[in-house]
Coordinates of C-alpha atoms in Angstrom, one line a residue:
M1 CA 175.0 131.6 113.4
E2 CA 178.1 129.5 114.0
L3 CA 179.5 130.1 117.5
N4 CA 183.2 130.2 117.8
A5 CA 184.5 130.2 121.3
R6 CA 188.1 131.0 120.1
I7 CA 189.7 128.6 122.6
P8 CA 193.5 128.6 122.2
D9 CA 195.3 125.5 121.1
G10 CA 197.5 123.4 123.4
P11 CA 197.2 121.4 126.6
L12 CA 194.6 122.7 129.1
E13 CA 197.2 124.1 131.5
Q14 CA 198.9 126.0 128.7
K15 CA 196.0 127.6 126.9
W16 CA 195.9 130.8 128.8
E17 CA 199.7 131.3 128.6
N18 CA 199.5 130.5 124.9
Y19 CA 196.8 133.1 124.5
K20 CA 198.8 135.8 126.4
K21 CA 202.0 135.0 124.4
N22 CA 200.2 135.6 121.1
A23 CA 197.7 138.4 122.0
K24 CA 198.2 141.7 120.2
L25 CA 199.3 144.7 122.3
V26 CA 198.7 148.4 122.1
N27 CA 201.7 150.6 122.9
P28 CA 201.4 153.2 125.7
A29 CA 201.3 156.2 123.4
N30 CA 198.4 154.7 121.4
R31 CA 196.4 153.8 124.5
K32 CA 195.7 157.4 125.1
K33 CA 193.8 157.5 121.8
L34 CA 191.4 154.7 122.7
D35 CA 188.2 155.0 124.8
V36 CA 186.4 152.3 126.7
I37 CA 183.1 152.4 128.4
V38 CA 182.6 150.2 131.5
V39 CA 179.1 149.8 132.8
G40 CA 178.9 148.6 136.4
T41 CA 181.3 149.3 139.4
G42 CA 181.1 146.0 141.3
L43 CA 184.1 143.8 141.5
A44 CA 184.2 143.1 137.8
G45 CA 183.5 146.6 136.7
A46 CA 185.7 148.4 139.1
S47 CA 188.6 146.1 138.6
V48 CA 188.6 146.3 134.8
A49 CA 188.1 150.0 134.8
A50 CA 191.0 150.4 137.3
S51 CA 193.2 148.0 135.3
L52 CA 192.6 149.6 131.9
G53 CA 193.0 153.1 133.4
E54 CA 196.3 152.1 134.9
M55 CA 197.4 150.9 131.5
G56 CA 196.6 154.3 130.0
Y57 CA 193.3 153.9 128.2
N58 CA 190.6 156.6 128.5
I59 CA 187.8 155.0 130.6
K60 CA 184.2 156.1 131.3
S61 CA 182.8 154.2 134.3
F62 CA 179.0 154.1 134.9
C63 CA 176.8 153.0 137.8
F64 CA 173.3 153.7 138.8
Q65 CA 174.1 153.9 142.5
D66 CA 175.2 157.1 144.2
S67 CA 178.6 155.6 144.8
P68 CA 180.6 152.8 143.2
R69 CA 180.9 151.4 146.7
R70 CA 177.2 150.5 146.7
A71 CA 177.5 148.0 143.9
H72 CA 176.0 144.7 144.9
S73 CA 179.3 142.9 145.2
V74 CA 179.3 144.5 148.6
A75 CA 176.6 142.0 149.7
A76 CA 178.6 138.8 149.2
Q77 CA 179.5 137.3 152.5
G78 CA 181.2 133.9 152.8
G79 CA 184.5 134.1 150.8
V80 CA 186.5 133.8 147.6
N81 CA 188.0 130.6 146.3
A82 CA 191.7 130.1 145.5
A83 CA 193.6 126.8 145.0
K84 CA 196.5 127.8 147.2
N85 CA 196.4 124.5 149.2
Y86 CA 197.4 126.4 152.4
K87 CA 195.7 123.6 154.4
N88 CA 197.8 121.0 152.7
D89 CA 194.6 118.9 152.2
G90 CA 195.2 117.9 148.6
D91 CA 194.0 121.0 146.7
S92 CA 195.4 122.1 143.4
V93 CA 194.4 124.1 140.3
Y94 CA 193.3 120.9 138.6
R95 CA 191.2 119.8 141.6
M96 CA 189.5 123.2 141.7
F97 CA 188.8 122.9 138.0
V98 CA 187.3 119.4 138.4
D99 CA 185.1 120.6 141.4
T100 CA 183.8 123.6 139.4
I101 CA 183.1 121.6 136.2
K102 CA 181.4 118.8 138.3
G103 CA 179.5 121.4 140.4
G104 CA 178.2 123.0 137.2
D105 CA 177.0 119.5 136.1
F106 CA 179.4 119.4 133.1
R107 CA 177.7 122.3 131.4
A108 CA 180.6 124.7 131.2
R109 CA 183.7 125.1 128.9
E110 CA 186.8 123.4 130.2
A111 CA 189.2 126.1 129.0
N112 CA 187.3 129.0 130.8
V113 CA 186.9 127.0 134.0
Y114 CA 190.6 126.0 134.2
R115 CA 191.6 129.6 133.5
M116 CA 189.5 130.8 136.4
A117 CA 191.1 128.2 138.7
E118 CA 194.6 129.1 137.5
C119 CA 194.1 132.9 138.0
S120 CA 192.7 132.3 141.5
L121 CA 196.3 132.0 142.8
N122 CA 197.1 135.5 141.8
L123 CA 193.9 137.1 143.1
I124 CA 194.7 136.4 146.8
D125 CA 198.1 138.0 146.6
Q126 CA 196.5 141.0 144.8
A127 CA 193.8 141.4 147.4
V128 CA 196.3 141.1 150.3
A129 CA 198.4 143.8 148.7
Q130 CA 195.3 146.0 148.5
G131 CA 194.8 145.5 152.3
V132 CA 191.8 143.1 152.2
P133 CA 191.7 141.8 155.9
F134 CA 191.4 138.1 155.2
G135 CA 190.9 135.8 158.3
R136 CA 194.2 134.5 159.6
E137 CA 195.5 131.7 161.7
Y138 CA 197.0 132.4 165.2
G139 CA 200.5 132.5 163.6
G140 CA 199.5 135.0 161.0
Y141 CA 198.9 132.7 158.0
L142 CA 195.8 133.2 155.9
N143 CA 193.0 130.9 157.0
N144 CA 190.6 128.9 154.8
R145 CA 187.2 127.3 155.2
S146 CA 185.2 124.9 153.1
F147 CA 182.1 125.7 150.9
G148 CA 179.5 123.5 149.3
G149 CA 180.5 121.0 146.7
V150 CA 184.1 120.5 147.7
Q151 CA 186.1 118.4 150.2
V152 CA 189.0 120.8 150.7
S153 CA 189.4 124.2 152.4
R154 CA 190.1 126.7 149.7
T155 CA 187.8 129.6 150.6
F156 CA 189.5 132.8 151.9
Y157 CA 187.3 135.0 153.9
A158 CA 186.9 138.3 155.9
R159 CA 184.5 137.1 158.5
G160 CA 181.0 137.3 156.8
Q161 CA 181.8 140.4 154.7
T162 CA 184.2 139.2 152.1
G163 CA 182.5 140.9 149.2
Q164 CA 182.5 144.3 151.0
Q165 CA 186.2 144.0 151.7
L166 CA 187.2 142.9 148.2
L167 CA 185.0 145.7 146.8
L168 CA 186.8 148.3 148.9
G169 CA 190.0 147.1 147.4
S170 CA 188.8 147.5 143.8
Y171 CA 187.0 150.7 144.7
Q172 CA 190.4 152.2 146.0
A173 CA 192.0 151.1 142.8
L174 CA 189.2 152.7 140.7
M175 CA 189.2 156.0 142.6
R176 CA 193.0 156.2 142.2
Q177 CA 192.5 156.2 138.5
V178 CA 189.6 158.8 138.8
D179 CA 192.0 161.0 140.7
K180 CA 194.7 160.5 138.0
G181 CA 192.2 161.4 135.3
S182 CA 192.3 158.2 133.4
V183 CA 188.8 157.2 134.6
K184 CA 185.8 159.5 134.4
L185 CA 183.1 158.4 136.8
F186 CA 179.4 158.7 136.0
A187 CA 177.4 157.8 139.2
R188 CA 173.6 157.9 139.2
H189 CA 173.6 157.0 135.4
E190 CA 171.7 154.1 134.0
M191 CA 172.5 152.5 130.6
L192 CA 169.3 152.4 128.5
D193 CA 170.7 151.2 125.2
L194 CA 173.7 150.0 123.3
V195 CA 174.8 151.9 120.2
L196 CA 176.2 150.0 117.2
I197 CA 178.1 151.5 114.2
D198 CA 178.8 149.1 111.3
G199 CA 178.0 146.2 113.5
K200 CA 180.4 147.1 116.3
A201 CA 179.7 148.3 119.9
R202 CA 180.5 152.0 119.9
G203 CA 178.8 153.5 122.9
I204 CA 175.7 153.7 125.1
I205 CA 172.7 155.9 125.7
A206 CA 172.4 156.7 129.4
R207 CA 170.0 158.5 131.6
N208 CA 171.1 160.8 134.3
L209 CA 168.9 159.6 137.2
D210 CA 169.2 162.9 139.1
T211 CA 168.0 165.1 136.2
G212 CA 166.3 162.8 133.7
E213 CA 168.6 164.0 131.0
I214 CA 169.4 161.5 128.2
E215 CA 173.1 161.4 127.3
R216 CA 175.2 159.9 124.5
H217 CA 178.6 158.3 125.3
A218 CA 180.9 157.0 122.6
A219 CA 183.9 154.7 122.8
H220 CA 185.9 152.1 120.9
A221 CA 184.6 149.2 123.1
V222 CA 181.9 148.7 125.7
V223 CA 182.2 146.5 128.8
L224 CA 179.1 145.3 130.6
A225 CA 179.8 144.3 134.2
T226 CA 176.2 144.8 135.5
G227 CA 175.6 141.6 137.5
G228 CA 172.8 139.1 137.1
Y229 CA 169.0 139.2 136.8
G230 CA 168.0 137.0 139.8
K231 CA 165.8 139.9 141.1
I232 CA 163.3 138.9 138.4
Y233 CA 161.7 136.7 141.1
Y234 CA 161.1 139.8 143.1
L235 CA 161.8 138.0 146.4
S236 CA 165.5 137.2 146.2
T237 CA 168.7 137.8 148.0
L238 CA 169.5 140.7 145.7
A239 CA 169.0 144.4 146.3
M240 CA 166.0 146.1 144.8
G241 CA 168.1 148.0 142.3
C242 CA 169.7 144.9 140.8
N243 CA 168.4 144.2 137.3
G244 CA 169.1 142.7 133.9
S245 CA 168.4 145.6 131.7
A246 CA 171.9 146.4 130.4
I247 CA 172.5 142.9 129.1
W248 CA 168.9 142.6 127.9
R249 CA 169.2 145.9 125.8
A250 CA 172.4 144.5 124.4
H251 CA 170.7 141.2 123.6
K252 CA 168.0 143.0 121.6
K253 CA 170.8 144.6 119.6
G254 CA 172.2 141.3 118.6
A255 CA 174.2 139.8 121.5
L256 CA 173.1 136.2 122.2
M257 CA 171.8 135.3 125.6
A258 CA 173.1 132.0 126.9
S259 CA 171.4 129.6 129.3
P260 CA 168.9 132.1 130.8
S261 CA 167.0 129.5 132.8
W262 CA 170.0 128.5 135.0
I263 CA 169.1 130.5 138.1
Q264 CA 170.6 129.5 141.4
I265 CA 168.4 129.2 144.4
H266 CA 170.5 129.7 147.5
P267 CA 169.8 127.3 150.4
T268 CA 170.6 129.6 153.3
S269 CA 168.4 132.7 153.0
L270 CA 166.1 133.9 155.8
P271 CA 162.6 132.8 155.0
Q272 CA 159.8 135.0 153.9
S273 CA 157.8 136.4 156.8
G274 CA 155.1 138.3 155.0
D275 CA 153.7 139.9 151.9
Y276 CA 155.3 143.2 152.8
Q277 CA 158.8 142.1 152.0
S278 CA 160.7 143.4 149.0
K279 CA 163.8 141.2 149.4
L280 CA 165.1 138.3 151.4
T281 CA 168.3 138.3 153.4
L282 CA 171.2 136.0 152.6
M283 CA 173.0 134.1 155.4
S284 CA 176.4 133.1 154.2
E285 CA 176.9 129.5 153.0
S286 CA 180.0 129.5 155.2
L287 CA 177.6 128.8 158.1
R288 CA 177.1 125.3 156.7
N289 CA 180.7 124.5 157.8
D290 CA 179.7 124.3 161.4
G291 CA 175.9 124.5 161.3
R292 CA 173.8 121.3 160.9
I293 CA 170.6 121.4 158.9
W294 CA 167.6 119.5 160.1
V295 CA 163.8 119.4 160.3
P296 CA 161.6 117.6 162.8
K297 CA 160.6 114.0 162.0
K298 CA 157.1 114.9 163.0
E299 CA 154.9 116.8 160.5
N300 CA 153.6 120.3 161.5
E301 CA 155.8 120.3 164.6
E302 CA 154.9 123.0 167.1
R303 CA 157.5 122.4 169.8
P304 CA 160.4 124.9 170.2
P305 CA 163.6 123.4 168.5
N306 CA 165.6 123.0 171.7
T307 CA 162.9 120.8 173.2
I308 CA 163.0 118.3 170.3
P309 CA 165.2 115.4 171.2
E310 CA 168.0 114.2 168.8
E311 CA 166.2 111.0 167.9
E312 CA 163.2 113.1 166.6
R313 CA 165.4 115.2 164.3
D314 CA 166.0 114.5 160.6
Y315 CA 169.4 115.7 159.5
Y316 CA 168.3 115.1 156.0
L317 CA 171.5 116.3 154.1
E318 CA 173.7 114.1 156.3
R319 CA 171.3 111.2 155.7
R320 CA 171.0 111.6 151.9
Y321 CA 174.5 112.8 151.1
P322 CA 176.8 111.3 153.7
S323 CA 180.1 112.2 151.8
F324 CA 179.3 115.9 151.7
G325 CA 176.5 116.2 154.3
N326 CA 175.7 119.9 155.1
L327 CA 178.2 121.0 152.4
A328 CA 176.3 119.5 149.5
P329 CA 176.1 121.9 146.5
R330 CA 173.6 124.7 146.5
D331 CA 171.2 123.3 143.9
I332 CA 171.0 119.9 145.7
S333 CA 170.7 121.5 149.2
S334 CA 168.0 123.9 148.0
R335 CA 165.9 121.1 146.4
A336 CA 166.3 118.9 149.4
A337 CA 165.0 121.7 151.7
K338 CA 162.0 122.4 149.4
E339 CA 161.2 118.7 149.4
R340 CA 161.1 118.5 153.2
I341 CA 159.1 121.8 153.4
D342 CA 156.6 120.6 150.7
A343 CA 156.2 117.3 152.5
G344 CA 155.0 119.0 155.6
F345 CA 158.1 119.1 157.8
G346 CA 158.8 122.9 157.4
I347 CA 159.3 125.0 160.5
G348 CA 158.7 128.6 161.6
P349 CA 155.5 130.7 161.7
L350 CA 154.7 130.0 158.0
K351 CA 156.2 126.5 157.9
N352 CA 158.5 127.6 155.1
A353 CA 161.9 127.0 156.6
V354 CA 164.4 124.5 158.0
Y355 CA 166.8 124.7 161.0
L356 CA 170.5 125.5 160.8
D357 CA 171.8 124.4 164.2
F358 CA 175.1 125.4 165.8
S359 CA 174.7 123.8 169.2
K360 CA 177.1 120.9 168.5
A361 CA 179.8 123.3 167.1
I362 CA 179.4 125.7 170.1
K363 CA 179.8 122.7 172.5
E364 CA 182.9 121.4 170.7
Q365 CA 184.6 124.7 169.8
G366 CA 183.3 127.2 172.3
I367 CA 181.1 130.2 171.7
E368 CA 184.0 132.6 171.3
K369 CA 185.4 130.6 168.3
I370 CA 182.0 130.7 166.6
K371 CA 181.8 134.4 167.2
E372 CA 185.2 134.9 165.7
K373 CA 184.2 133.1 162.5
Y374 CA 180.6 134.2 162.1
G375 CA 179.9 136.9 164.6
N376 CA 178.6 139.6 162.3
L377 CA 176.2 137.1 160.6
F378 CA 174.8 136.1 164.0
D379 CA 174.4 139.8 164.9
M380 CA 172.6 140.4 161.6
Y381 CA 170.3 137.4 162.2
L382 CA 169.4 138.7 165.7
K383 CA 168.7 142.2 164.4
I384 CA 166.4 141.0 161.6
T385 CA 164.6 138.1 163.4
G386 CA 164.9 138.9 167.1
Y387 CA 166.3 135.4 167.7
N388 CA 169.7 134.6 169.2
A389 CA 171.3 131.9 167.1
Y390 CA 173.8 131.1 169.8
E391 CA 171.0 129.8 171.9
E392 CA 168.6 128.3 169.3
P393 CA 168.9 127.2 165.7
M394 CA 168.6 129.7 162.8
M395 CA 165.6 129.3 160.5
I396 CA 166.7 129.3 156.8
S397 CA 164.9 128.8 153.5
P398 CA 165.8 128.6 149.8
S399 CA 165.8 131.9 147.9
A400 CA 166.5 133.1 144.4
H401 CA 170.1 134.3 144.2
F402 CA 172.6 134.0 141.3
S403 CA 172.1 133.8 137.5
M404 CA 174.5 131.4 135.8
G405 CA 173.0 132.5 132.5
G406 CA 174.0 135.8 130.8
L407 CA 175.4 137.1 127.6
W408 CA 177.2 134.5 125.5
V409 CA 180.9 135.3 125.4
D410 CA 183.8 133.6 123.8
Y411 CA 187.2 132.8 125.5
E412 CA 188.0 136.5 125.2
L413 CA 184.8 137.5 127.1
M414 CA 183.5 139.1 124.0
S415 CA 179.9 138.7 123.0
T416 CA 178.5 138.1 119.5
I417 CA 178.7 141.8 119.0
P418 CA 182.3 142.8 118.2
G419 CA 183.6 145.2 120.8
L420 CA 181.0 144.3 123.4
F421 CA 182.5 142.5 126.4
A422 CA 180.6 141.0 129.3
L423 CA 182.3 140.3 132.7
G424 CA 181.3 138.6 135.9
E425 CA 177.7 137.6 136.4
A426 CA 176.7 139.5 133.3
N427 CA 178.2 136.6 131.2
F428 CA 177.4 132.9 131.3
A429 CA 181.0 131.6 131.0
D430 CA 182.4 129.8 134.1
H431 CA 179.7 128.2 136.2
G432 CA 177.7 125.8 134.1
A433 CA 174.3 124.9 135.4
N434 CA 175.2 125.5 139.0
R435 CA 177.7 127.9 140.7
L436 CA 179.8 126.6 143.5
G437 CA 179.9 128.9 146.6
A438 CA 182.7 131.5 146.7
N439 CA 183.3 131.3 142.9
S440 CA 181.3 134.4 142.3
L441 CA 183.7 136.9 143.8
L442 CA 186.5 134.9 142.1
Q443 CA 185.1 135.1 138.6
A444 CA 184.2 138.8 138.9
S445 CA 187.7 139.6 140.1
V446 CA 189.8 137.5 137.7
D447 CA 187.7 138.7 134.8
G448 CA 188.4 142.3 135.6
Y449 CA 192.0 142.2 136.9
F450 CA 193.6 139.4 134.9
I451 CA 191.6 138.4 131.8
A452 CA 189.8 141.4 130.2
P453 CA 192.9 143.7 130.2
Y454 CA 194.6 141.2 127.9
T455 CA 191.6 140.4 125.7
I456 CA 190.2 143.9 125.4
A457 CA 193.7 145.1 124.4
N458 CA 193.9 142.3 121.8
Y459 CA 190.6 143.7 120.3
L460 CA 191.6 147.4 120.6
S461 CA 194.9 146.7 118.7
T462 CA 192.8 146.7 115.5
E463 CA 191.1 150.0 116.5
I464 CA 194.1 152.3 116.6
H465 CA 193.5 153.9 113.2
T466 CA 189.7 154.2 113.7
G467 CA 189.9 157.7 115.1
K468 CA 187.6 159.2 117.7
I469 CA 184.1 157.8 117.8
D470 CA 181.7 160.6 117.2
A471 CA 178.6 160.7 119.4
D472 CA 176.9 162.8 116.7
N473 CA 176.8 159.8 114.4
P474 CA 173.3 159.1 113.2
A475 CA 173.4 155.7 115.0
F476 CA 173.5 157.6 118.3
A477 CA 170.7 159.9 117.3
K478 CA 168.5 157.0 116.3
A479 CA 169.2 155.1 119.6
E480 CA 168.5 158.2 121.6
E481 CA 165.3 158.8 119.8
E482 CA 164.2 155.2 120.5
V483 CA 165.1 155.5 124.2
K484 CA 163.1 158.7 124.6
A485 CA 160.1 157.2 122.8
K486 CA 160.1 154.2 125.1
L487 CA 160.3 156.4 128.2
H488 CA 157.4 158.6 127.0
Q489 CA 155.4 155.5 126.0
L490 CA 155.8 154.1 129.6
A491 CA 155.0 157.3 131.3
G492 CA 152.0 157.9 129.1
I493 CA 150.2 154.7 129.9
Q494 CA 148.7 156.1 133.2
G495 CA 146.9 153.0 134.3
T496 CA 145.9 151.9 137.8
K497 CA 148.4 149.2 138.8
T498 CA 151.8 149.8 140.3
V499 CA 155.1 148.7 138.8
D500 CA 155.6 146.5 141.9
Y501 CA 152.4 144.6 141.2
Y502 CA 153.8 143.4 137.9
H503 CA 157.2 142.6 139.4
K504 CA 155.6 140.5 142.1
T505 CA 153.3 138.8 139.7
V506 CA 156.0 137.8 137.2
G507 CA 158.2 136.7 140.1
K508 CA 155.5 134.4 141.4
I509 CA 154.9 132.9 138.0
L510 CA 158.6 132.2 137.5
Y511 CA 159.0 130.8 141.1
D512 CA 156.0 128.5 140.6
Y513 CA 156.8 127.2 137.1
C514 CA 160.5 128.0 136.4
G515 CA 162.0 127.9 139.9
L516 CA 163.4 125.1 141.9
S517 CA 161.6 122.6 139.7
R518 CA 160.0 122.8 136.3
N519 CA 157.8 120.7 134.0
K520 CA 156.6 121.0 130.5
E521 CA 153.0 121.8 131.3
G522 CA 154.0 124.5 133.8
L523 CA 156.5 126.1 131.5
E524 CA 154.0 126.3 128.7
K525 CA 151.5 127.9 131.1
A526 CA 154.1 130.3 132.3
I527 CA 154.9 131.6 128.8
K528 CA 151.2 132.3 128.2
E529 CA 150.7 134.0 131.6
I530 CA 153.8 136.2 131.1
Q531 CA 152.6 137.2 127.6
L532 CA 149.2 138.2 129.1
L533 CA 150.8 140.0 132.0
R534 CA 153.0 142.0 129.6
A535 CA 150.0 143.0 127.6
D536 CA 148.3 144.1 130.8
F537 CA 151.4 146.0 131.9
N538 CA 151.4 148.0 128.6
Q539 CA 147.8 149.0 129.2
N540 CA 147.5 149.4 132.9
V541 CA 150.8 150.3 134.6
K542 CA 150.7 153.6 136.5
I543 CA 153.9 155.8 136.6
P544 CA 153.6 159.1 138.5
A545 CA 155.7 162.2 137.8
D546 CA 157.3 163.0 134.4
V547 CA 160.1 161.7 132.3
D548 CA 162.4 164.7 132.5
S549 CA 163.2 164.6 136.2
I550 CA 164.0 162.2 139.1
N551 CA 161.5 159.4 138.7
I552 CA 162.2 156.2 140.5
E553 CA 159.0 154.5 139.3
L554 CA 160.0 155.2 135.7
E555 CA 163.4 153.5 136.4
K556 CA 161.6 150.5 137.9
A557 CA 159.1 150.3 135.0
G558 CA 161.8 150.0 132.4
R559 CA 163.5 147.2 134.3
V560 CA 160.3 145.3 134.9
A561 CA 159.4 145.7 131.2
D562 CA 162.7 143.9 130.5
Y563 CA 161.9 141.3 133.1
L564 CA 158.6 140.5 131.4
E565 CA 160.7 139.6 128.3
I566 CA 163.6 137.9 130.1
G567 CA 161.1 135.7 132.0
E568 CA 159.6 134.5 128.8
L569 CA 163.0 133.5 127.4
M570 CA 163.9 131.7 130.7
C571 CA 160.8 129.6 130.2
Y572 CA 161.6 128.8 126.6
D573 CA 165.1 127.8 127.5
A574 CA 163.9 125.5 130.3
L575 CA 161.2 124.1 128.0
T576 CA 163.7 123.1 125.3
R577 CA 166.2 121.4 127.6
N578 CA 164.6 118.0 128.2
E579 CA 167.0 116.9 131.0
S580 CA 167.8 117.9 134.6
C581 CA 171.1 119.5 135.2
G582 CA 172.3 121.7 138.1
A583 CA 169.8 124.4 138.8
H584 CA 167.5 123.3 136.0
F585 CA 165.4 120.4 137.4
R586 CA 162.8 119.1 135.1
E587 CA 160.4 116.9 137.1
E588 CA 160.1 114.5 134.1
Y589 CA 163.8 113.8 134.2
Q590 CA 164.9 112.4 137.6
T591 CA 166.2 109.2 139.0
E592 CA 164.2 106.9 141.4
E593 CA 165.9 108.7 144.3
G594 CA 164.8 112.1 143.0
E595 CA 168.2 113.2 141.7
A596 CA 168.8 115.1 138.5
M597 CA 169.0 113.0 135.3
R598 CA 171.3 114.6 132.8
N599 CA 171.2 113.7 129.0
D600 CA 174.7 114.2 127.6
E601 CA 173.9 112.6 124.3
A602 CA 171.3 115.2 123.4
Y603 CA 172.0 118.3 125.5
Q604 CA 175.8 118.6 126.0
F605 CA 175.7 122.1 124.6
I606 CA 175.2 125.8 125.7
S607 CA 171.9 127.2 124.6
A608 CA 172.5 130.7 123.0
W609 CA 169.4 132.5 122.1
G610 CA 168.8 135.3 119.6
W611 CA 166.1 137.9 119.8
N612 CA 163.2 137.4 117.4
G613 CA 160.7 140.1 118.5
L614 CA 158.0 140.3 121.1
S615 CA 155.9 137.2 121.7
Q616 CA 157.9 135.4 119.0
E617 CA 159.8 132.2 119.7
P618 CA 163.4 133.1 120.2
I619 CA 166.1 131.6 117.9
L620 CA 168.2 128.8 119.4
H621 CA 171.9 128.5 118.6
K622 CA 174.0 125.7 120.1
E623 CA 177.6 125.8 121.3
Q624 CA 178.6 122.1 121.6
L625 CA 180.6 121.4 124.6
V626 CA 183.7 119.2 124.1
F627 CA 185.4 117.6 127.1
E628 CA 188.9 116.6 126.2
F629 CA 190.5 116.6 129.7
I630 CA 187.7 115.4 132.0
K631 CA 185.0 112.8 131.3
P632 CA 181.5 113.8 132.3
T633 CA 180.2 111.4 135.0
V634 CA 177.0 111.0 137.0
R635 CA 177.1 113.9 139.5
S636 CA 176.9 112.3 142.9
Y637 CA 177.6 113.7 146.3
K638 CA 176.7 110.6 148.2

């Protein structure tokens, strides 16, 4: 398969304008004849549904939560980037583009990344108009802070709950359209399959999670804005409901999956405290602006942190990366923490954490200033751990977080299936091999508000004469029959092991062999272990209750069954990329100082994988990356 990214002609800074000038339009009268399904109601899903609804299209919006407001965008804390240069510290659209390309280890498309930086300027104005309460200076101007991987202040924030506030803005816009009747909302519905007619995405099969009923929903185009699959590791910063099933079901229908092994490990999570945990808590990366990260210089240190003198502390990020210090990018900071922990310098009851210390910032700025910037985060830390971070350092640890991989999409955010679009974390497009902090909320928002409304309209302009899509089409009947058969097959196994057992087990396999670091031997072992685990799952999983009613265990089983396939593809992807780049750190490919060793000559491409059946090697397609405007360099933060 030849991958065509459909990047517009012209200079970098004119590509998006050129696209918009030449994009086909649908007149308002014809929009009423066209239906679009949007799966997911986070920032990307809510914003695109609201935008398309405002334009006059008929929208069906789906989420498995009981309210769109519970989409996982609500959990993002630290901020959203925009190259406004309010601090007058040298920021610009081009500098943000360079930071993002470099942060992703030169494994992203130039045109997509520049567009995201360009659209960032409009997003802040849009959010302020929606009432998002961004932090402000004393005089009323919007404030900024820094995030990892940059040397300017471009991150707009609402204390430590930026995702929640941005989501409330998009939620209001969505519910306005629901009230107008242009958007029909289906909460407590889970997409179980994608329906194709003549090779085009024409609808979905969904399950009503309150009744167990299987439903058909038809449309002229389908948008997946369902987030990432980082919960595959079981212990992660993501909510238990987060999953990769929607994009995986689309993958098995022909949509290529790009760069699945690029999973970000976040450096500032609360450490695991026991086997009883089902998730880990994220502490915002914004804390690294004022907090200093260190471990004791003595192995297996037992003294309380405040009694350890300065000369016996190793501020290892400041030591190893003096130019960026505690604001080194997430992949580098996470690996550095793991290295110190594995070397015996970890702290806490399980010796699995490092310190994040605010004593210097409190002394210099005063406790009230720190409360103003991070108060809710400190309160959350106290509630969860029982420790007061104003009086002693926080304990933090790396944890699985964001998936840079996802469905392959072109410049229009359309997958290899015509009419199937993927937005936000559901696609691979903007972050390369490592996402810079505060670019997640940005990508989700600009995809939904500013990009997809143009590109989806361009596609729908050719669908005006198609007529209503009929859910009685045999393709829907076939897909529904296959979904029901799969559900009954799962429920009929009646083994002895819980779904959570399999989720925990595959998560541990991936963390050990396809996590912060990887090697050939471990990845080959992981593939075999996942295949054996999947066979055991299909014989021994236990799902109580029946198919035709509320059944949370059945929901989980379907998602874990997908994880057992996604995990195998992750390992294949990591195994075939004989280099280290961003979140993908192959132990065989590192410098003498232990830094990632990229191989541009052989691996300057996006890996886009095709489904080839269970336990069969997937099919690799390559999208070669061409850098016309920025030359790939050795990624250094020293």
